[in-house]
Amino acid sequence: DAGITQSPRYKITETGRQVTLMCHQTWSHSYMFWYRQDLGHGLRLIYYSAAADITDKGEVPDGYVVSRSKTENFPLTLESATRSQTSVYFCASSEPAGGHNEQFFGPGTRLTVL
Amino acid sequence: GNSVTQMEGPVTLSEEAFLTINCTYTATGYPSLFWYVQYPGEGLQLLLKATKADDKGSNKGFEATYRKETTSFHLEKGSVQVSDSAVYFCALSRSGGSYIPTFGRGTSLIVHP
């Protein structure tokens, strides 16, 4: 499918378990992003990547790990899930041609940590 | 640093009412400005954008004008529909340098029949 996809769409896990959220885009955009969305906090940037093998921290990176070995994939791993990581996670991509940098978002993954 | 401030919601309107959602920003240089919309259970999608001062972005009956003198990008629609119920996010992105966008906190719009 063309576009940006996330999997799984819903995930329930337990405290202390490792969880990986997947993100895949078909446009070969150079930039990819992970956000979490919580009531009262809007969107908060977790990590971003400017290209394959280049990643950097966002506003709330603690407890998360990312990698980007291929341009099209940007997985997000929670190494040891905590209840405070219960949230909706959005992946996004962009290609900042001309500095416009509009973002294309995936449908989100709703994660519940029990 | 960059920041975006938008009015808190929820904004509750009756169908066919006029909508304004205020957005102001702080940024160095000449950012591009965006409005995104998030329908229930979905990701954000671009609604409209403007890339330079005095530009007007428009889409689906929504409009916003890039006002550099007041550092604002207010979203307007002349006649809202129930289907416009969603969360609206104002955002900016600088040209050159950091391509990390800055988002406002979002404004929930509820339109009643």
PDB file of N, CA and C in Angstrom, chain A residues 42 49 74 78 101 113:
ATOM      1  N   GLY A  42      -1.010  17.400  23.937  1.00  0.00           N
ATOM      2  CA  GLY A  42      -0.886  17.537  22.500  1.00  0.00           C
ATOM      3  C   GLY A  42       0.044  16.469  21.942  1.00  0.00           C
ATOM      4  N   SER A  49      14.446  11.171  12.621  1.00  0.00           N
ATOM      5  CA  SER A  49      15.558  10.700  11.815  1.00  0.00           C
ATOM      6  C   SER A  49      15.619  11.523  10.537  1.00  0.00           C
ATOM      7  N   PHE A  74      11.125   2.807  10.247  1.00  0.00           N
ATOM      8  CA  PHE A  74      11.586   3.546  11.427  1.00  0.00           C
ATOM      9  C   PHE A  74      10.906   2.953  12.662  1.00  0.00           C
ATOM     10  N   LEU A  78      10.097   0.176  22.921  1.00  0.00           N
ATOM     11  CA  LEU A  78      10.037   0.462  24.348  1.00  0.00           C
ATOM     12  C   LEU A  78      10.770  -0.688  25.023  1.00  0.00           C
ATOM     13  N   ASN A 101       8.218  21.318   4.280  1.00  0.00           N
ATOM     14  CA  ASN A 101       8.226  20.326   5.333  1.00  0.00           C
ATOM     15  C   ASN A 101       6.862  19.937   5.868  1.00  0.00           C
ATOM     16  N   VAL A 113      -0.331  -0.145  28.484  1.00  0.00           N
ATOM     17  CA  VAL A 113       0.607  -0.892  29.333  1.00  0.00           C
ATOM     18  C   VAL A 113      -0.074  -1.139  30.680  1.00  0.00           C
TER      19      VAL A 113
END
